[in-house]
Amino acid sequence: MSAEMVISEILYDAAPTNDGGEFIELVNIGDASIDVSGWVLTDAVSYTFPAGTTVQPGDRLVVARRAAAAADFYGIDVVGQYVGLSLIHI
């Protein structure tokens, strides 16, 4: 069994009519669960995955610049809100 986490999508520079804003999506493309507790996204954004965060095979995690707005606009579960610059500055 193997576990492999990848960044599967980055939405940056959202259109002015897009109320959901920017987000980063990670997906476990392996066949084993991954404990991402304490993993950190750094550089343009800052986010630390909380203790107890596990990703099952095929599952996704989304963090957003404005978590509640992204969850509402896209109709997705957002695990957290990052801080930092807009992703367009990466």
Backbone as ProteinMPNN parsed JSONL, in Angstrom:
{"seq_chain_A": "MSAEMVISEILYDAAPTNDGGEFIELVNIGDASIDVSGWVLTDAVSYTFPAGTTVQPGDRLVVARRAAAAADFYGIDVVGQYVGLSLIHI", "coords_chain_A": {"N_chain_A": [[0.845, -1.181, 0.0], [0.431, 2.257, -0.699], [0.846, 5.719, 0.051], [0.058, 8.848, -1.236], [0.148, 12.216, -1.557], [-1.023, 14.944, -3.405], [-0.975, 18.263, -4.777], [-3.823, 19.151, -6.25], [-5.359, 21.131, -7.372], [-5.272, 24.62, -7.846], [-6.858, 27.545, -7.346], [-6.505, 30.68, -8.378], [-6.538, 34.244, -8.577], [-9.339, 34.778, -8.877], [-12.339, 35.503, -10.695], [-13.973, 38.723, -10.582], [-16.693, 38.356, -10.127], [-16.795, 35.997, -8.811], [-17.58, 34.857, -5.852], [-16.499, 32.974, -4.19], [-13.746, 32.918, -4.171], [-10.172, 32.36, -3.785], [-8.54, 29.124, -3.62], [-6.867, 26.139, -2.424], [-6.475, 22.826, -3.36], [-5.91, 19.577, -2.193], [-5.22, 16.157, -2.86], [-5.407, 12.723, -1.981], [-3.853, 10.455, -3.779], [-3.049, 7.923, -3.495], [-3.285, 4.507, -2.175], [-3.567, 4.23, 0.5], [-4.331, 5.564, 3.746], [-3.508, 8.939, 4.814], [-1.948, 10.687, 7.341], [-2.099, 13.971, 7.93], [-1.624, 15.67, 9.96], [-0.249, 18.526, 11.364], [1.113, 19.14, 9.037], [2.323, 21.712, 6.874], [1.455, 24.469, 4.858], [3.346, 26.77, 3.129], [5.083, 29.801, 2.288], [3.708, 31.838, 0.009], [1.254, 31.571, 1.214], [-0.043, 30.669, 4.476], [-0.683, 27.906, 6.377], [-1.515, 25.471, 8.758], [-2.224, 22.121, 9.083], [-4.599, 20.812, 11.29], [-4.237, 18.769, 14.291], [-5.099, 15.338, 14.065], [-6.028, 15.264, 11.486], [-6.777, 13.361, 8.835], [-6.441, 11.844, 5.662], [-8.241, 9.905, 3.532], [-7.775, 7.348, 0.975], [-8.273, 8.723, -2.234], [-9.729, 10.852, -1.236], [-10.213, 14.413, -0.714], [-8.749, 17.51, 0.363], [-9.503, 20.849, 1.104], [-8.291, 24.091, 1.386], [-8.857, 27.524, 1.943], [-8.72, 31.004, 1.06], [-10.777, 32.549, 2.049], [-12.594, 30.813, 3.919], [-15.371, 30.236, 4.658], [-16.795, 31.607, 2.653], [-15.848, 30.299, 0.345], [-16.738, 27.653, 0.81], [-19.503, 28.044, 0.748], [-19.959, 29.209, -1.836], [-18.816, 27.349, -3.703], [-19.924, 24.995, -2.84], [-18.599, 23.035, -1.327], [-16.681, 21.112, 1.093], [-14.584, 22.811, 3.248], [-11.56, 22.683, 4.844], [-10.088, 24.544, 6.219], [-8.854, 27.908, 6.726], [-6.495, 29.778, 5.081], [-3.815, 32.142, 5.643], [-2.225, 35.054, 4.315], [-0.65, 36.29, 1.32], [-2.457, 36.994, -1.745], [-2.967, 34.262, -3.969], [-2.214, 34.83, -6.517], [0.166, 36.094, -6.398], [2.148, 34.237, -6.241]], "CA_chain_A": [[0.0, 0.0, 0.0], [1.193, 3.493, -0.727], [0.118, 6.969, 0.268], [0.66, 9.908, -2.03], [-0.65, 13.435, -1.546], [-0.63, 15.913, -4.429], [-1.798, 19.453, -4.954], [-4.572, 18.834, -7.463], [-5.94, 22.329, -7.973], [-5.068, 25.922, -7.22], [-7.621, 28.604, -7.987], [-5.948, 31.984, -8.032], [-7.051, 35.347, -9.389], [-10.747, 34.505, -9.173], [-13.059, 36.595, -11.352], [-14.664, 39.599, -9.629], [-18.033, 37.827, -9.844], [-16.631, 34.739, -8.087], [-17.585, 35.159, -4.424], [-15.807, 31.927, -3.444], [-12.35, 33.284, -4.036], [-9.051, 31.459, -4.028], [-8.404, 27.939, -2.771], [-5.884, 25.109, -2.765], [-7.04, 21.496, -3.131], [-4.969, 18.462, -2.144], [-5.902, 14.872, -2.958], [-4.631, 11.51, -1.718], [-3.997, 9.596, -4.956], [-2.543, 6.591, -3.144], [-4.268, 3.534, -1.72], [-3.481, 4.165, 1.965], [-4.654, 6.841, 4.375], [-2.372, 9.796, 5.141], [-2.138, 11.603, 8.469], [-1.447, 15.237, 7.578], [-1.541, 16.483, 11.174], [0.972, 19.309, 11.469], [1.657, 19.55, 7.739], [2.245, 23.168, 6.741], [1.581, 25.149, 3.576], [4.115, 27.981, 3.413], [5.521, 30.764, 1.277], [2.705, 32.899, -0.21], [0.174, 31.351, 2.185], [0.356, 29.976, 5.699], [-1.75, 27.094, 6.968], [-1.073, 24.239, 9.39], [-3.332, 21.187, 9.252], [-4.738, 20.509, 12.711], [-4.066, 17.388, 14.771], [-6.213, 14.441, 13.776], [-6.475, 15.394, 10.091], [-6.383, 12.189, 8.053], [-7.038, 11.829, 4.327], [-8.4, 8.553, 3.02], [-7.493, 7.259, -0.459], [-9.258, 9.352, -3.105], [-10.349, 12.026, -0.611], [-9.611, 15.713, -0.964], [-8.774, 18.557, 1.383], [-9.472, 22.18, 0.511], [-8.094, 25.253, 2.246], [-9.212, 28.687, 1.143], [-8.398, 32.32, 1.629], [-11.982, 32.878, 2.815], [-13.144, 29.463, 4.017], [-16.837, 30.191, 4.638], [-17.242, 32.047, 1.328], [-15.545, 29.231, -0.609], [-17.648, 26.537, 1.071], [-20.838, 28.433, 0.295], [-19.985, 29.458, -3.278], [-18.499, 26.141, -4.453], [-20.666, 23.849, -2.318], [-17.604, 22.028, -0.936], [-16.161, 21.181, 2.456], [-13.296, 23.493, 3.34], [-11.035, 22.3, 6.153], [-9.485, 25.649, 6.943], [-8.614, 29.188, 6.066], [-5.091, 30.183, 5.145], [-3.517, 33.572, 5.68], [-1.114, 35.404, 3.458], [-0.915, 37.017, 0.093], [-3.27, 36.358, -2.761], [-2.194, 33.255, -4.693], [-1.719, 35.391, -7.778], [1.517, 36.589, -6.139], [3.093, 33.114, -6.138]], "C_chain_A": [[0.892, 1.245, 0.0], [0.27, 4.687, -0.509], [0.833, 8.049, -0.52], [-0.292, 11.095, -2.097], [-0.12, 14.389, -2.609], [-1.522, 17.148, -4.334], [-2.499, 19.269, -6.288], [-5.181, 20.057, -8.128], [-5.577, 23.555, -7.154], [-5.909, 26.911, -8.008], [-7.063, 29.926, -7.485], [-6.577, 33.02, -8.96], [-8.492, 35.079, -9.835], [-11.399, 35.736, -9.794], [-13.775, 37.448, -10.304], [-16.055, 39.107, -9.25], [-17.997, 36.516, -9.064], [-16.505, 35.048, -6.602], [-16.845, 34.117, -3.588], [-14.338, 32.198, -3.233], [-11.375, 32.151, -4.27], [-9.076, 30.243, -3.097], [-7.289, 27.048, -3.292], [-6.521, 23.77, -2.41], [-5.931, 20.458, -3.177], [-5.763, 17.172, -2.203], [-4.914, 13.735, -2.68], [-4.856, 10.58, -2.897], [-3.471, 8.182, -4.703], [-3.663, 5.666, -2.703], [-4.188, 3.294, -0.212], [-3.809, 5.543, 2.532], [-3.367, 7.599, 4.729], [-2.76, 10.699, 6.306], [-1.366, 12.872, 8.155], [-1.394, 16.185, 8.776], [-0.2, 17.205, 11.23], [1.62, 19.673, 10.147], [1.412, 21.044, 7.567], [2.351, 23.572, 5.273], [2.286, 26.467, 3.876], [4.422, 28.749, 2.139], [4.443, 31.824, 1.107], [1.542, 32.784, 0.768], [0.742, 30.657, 3.409], [-0.843, 29.236, 6.26], [-1.124, 25.835, 7.545], [-2.28, 23.344, 9.595], [-3.407, 20.755, 10.716], [-4.52, 19.026, 13.033], [-5.316, 16.578, 14.44], [-6.733, 14.537, 12.346], [-5.903, 14.242, 9.28], [-7.129, 12.21, 6.726], [-7.06, 10.394, 3.814], [-8.079, 8.518, 1.523], [-8.639, 7.867, -1.281], [-9.92, 10.59, -2.527], [-9.527, 13.274, -0.864], [-9.694, 16.603, 0.268], [-8.705, 19.886, 0.655], [-9.236, 23.194, 1.618], [-8.298, 26.472, 1.353], [-8.812, 29.975, 1.839], [-9.555, 32.824, 2.484], [-12.812, 31.598, 2.885], [-14.664, 29.421, 3.901], [-17.378, 30.586, 3.267], [-17.007, 30.964, 0.284], [-16.495, 28.057, -0.431], [-19.039, 26.837, 0.53], [-20.902, 28.534, -1.229], [-19.792, 28.176, -4.085], [-19.286, 24.921, -3.998], [-19.754, 22.705, -1.907], [-17.28, 22.166, 0.545], [-14.79, 21.832, 2.408], [-12.765, 23.245, 4.748], [-10.425, 23.456, 6.927], [-9.258, 26.861, 6.068], [-7.146, 29.558, 6.211], [-4.98, 31.694, 5.246], [-2.353, 33.825, 4.748], [-1.574, 36.165, 2.242], [-1.909, 36.272, -0.781], [-2.394, 35.364, -3.52], [-1.662, 33.774, -6.019], [-0.28, 35.886, -7.622], [2.557, 35.477, -6.043], [4.022, 33.116, -7.333]], "O_chain_A": [[1.956, 1.271, 0.617], [-0.915, 4.657, -0.841], [2.059, 8.154, -0.481], [-1.398, 10.99, -2.626], [1.086, 14.616, -2.704], [-2.662, 17.082, -3.875], [-1.854, 19.233, -7.336], [-5.487, 20.027, -9.32], [-5.579, 23.522, -5.923], [-5.695, 27.094, -9.206], [-7.149, 30.238, -6.297], [-7.092, 32.671, -10.022], [-8.811, 35.147, -11.022], [-11.054, 36.87, -9.46], [-14.144, 36.939, -9.245], [-16.544, 39.413, -8.162], [-19.044, 35.982, -8.697], [-15.438, 35.455, -6.142], [-16.588, 34.344, -2.405], [-13.75, 31.765, -2.242], [-11.707, 31.127, -4.868], [-9.554, 30.309, -1.965], [-6.832, 27.18, -4.427], [-7.041, 23.591, -1.309], [-5.108, 20.46, -4.092], [-6.863, 17.096, -1.656], [-3.753, 13.782, -3.086], [-5.923, 9.978, -3.016], [-3.458, 7.349, -5.609], [-4.842, 5.993, -2.837], [-4.678, 2.282, 0.291], [-3.591, 6.563, 1.878], [-2.303, 7.009, 4.915], [-3.779, 11.389, 6.258], [-0.136, 12.866, 8.114], [-1.144, 17.378, 8.61], [0.856, 16.577, 11.153], [2.584, 20.439, 10.127], [0.415, 21.577, 8.053], [3.215, 23.088, 4.542], [1.874, 27.201, 4.774], [4.034, 28.342, 1.043], [4.276, 32.653, 2.002], [0.915, 33.786, 1.111], [1.855, 30.13, 3.388], [-1.873, 29.83, 6.576], [-0.293, 25.2, 6.896], [-3.26, 23.758, 10.214], [-2.397, 20.378, 11.31], [-4.608, 18.16, 12.163], [-6.439, 17.075, 14.526], [-7.769, 13.954, 12.026], [-4.694, 14.16, 9.066], [-8.31, 12.555, 6.674], [-6.016, 9.754, 3.682], [-8.108, 9.561, 0.869], [-9.811, 7.567, -1.055], [-10.607, 11.312, -3.25], [-8.338, 13.218, -1.179], [-10.59, 16.463, 1.101], [-7.942, 20.04, -0.299], [-9.896, 23.162, 2.656], [-7.959, 26.458, 0.17], [-8.597, 30.012, 3.05], [-9.339, 33.451, 3.521], [-13.635, 31.337, 2.008], [-15.193, 28.637, 3.114], [-18.319, 29.966, 2.772], [-17.862, 30.729, -0.569], [-17.006, 27.52, -1.414], [-19.675, 25.975, -0.077], [-21.82, 27.989, -1.842], [-20.522, 27.937, -5.047], [-19.313, 23.911, -4.701], [-20.087, 21.538, -2.111], [-17.561, 23.19, 1.168], [-13.936, 21.44, 1.612], [-13.435, 23.557, 5.732], [-10.259, 23.374, 8.144], [-9.445, 26.835, 4.852], [-6.62, 29.64, 7.321], [-5.932, 32.424, 4.968], [-1.587, 32.915, 4.431], [-2.715, 36.618, 2.146], [-2.169, 35.084, -0.587], [-1.199, 35.603, -3.693], [-0.736, 33.189, -6.58], [0.416, 36.077, -8.618], [3.73, 35.751, -5.789], [4.892, 32.252, -7.44]]}, "name": "protein", "num_of_chains": 1, "seq": "MSAEMVISEILYDAAPTNDGGEFIELVNIGDASIDVSGWVLTDAVSYTFPAGTTVQPGDRLVVARRAAAAADFYGIDVVGQYVGLSLIHI"}
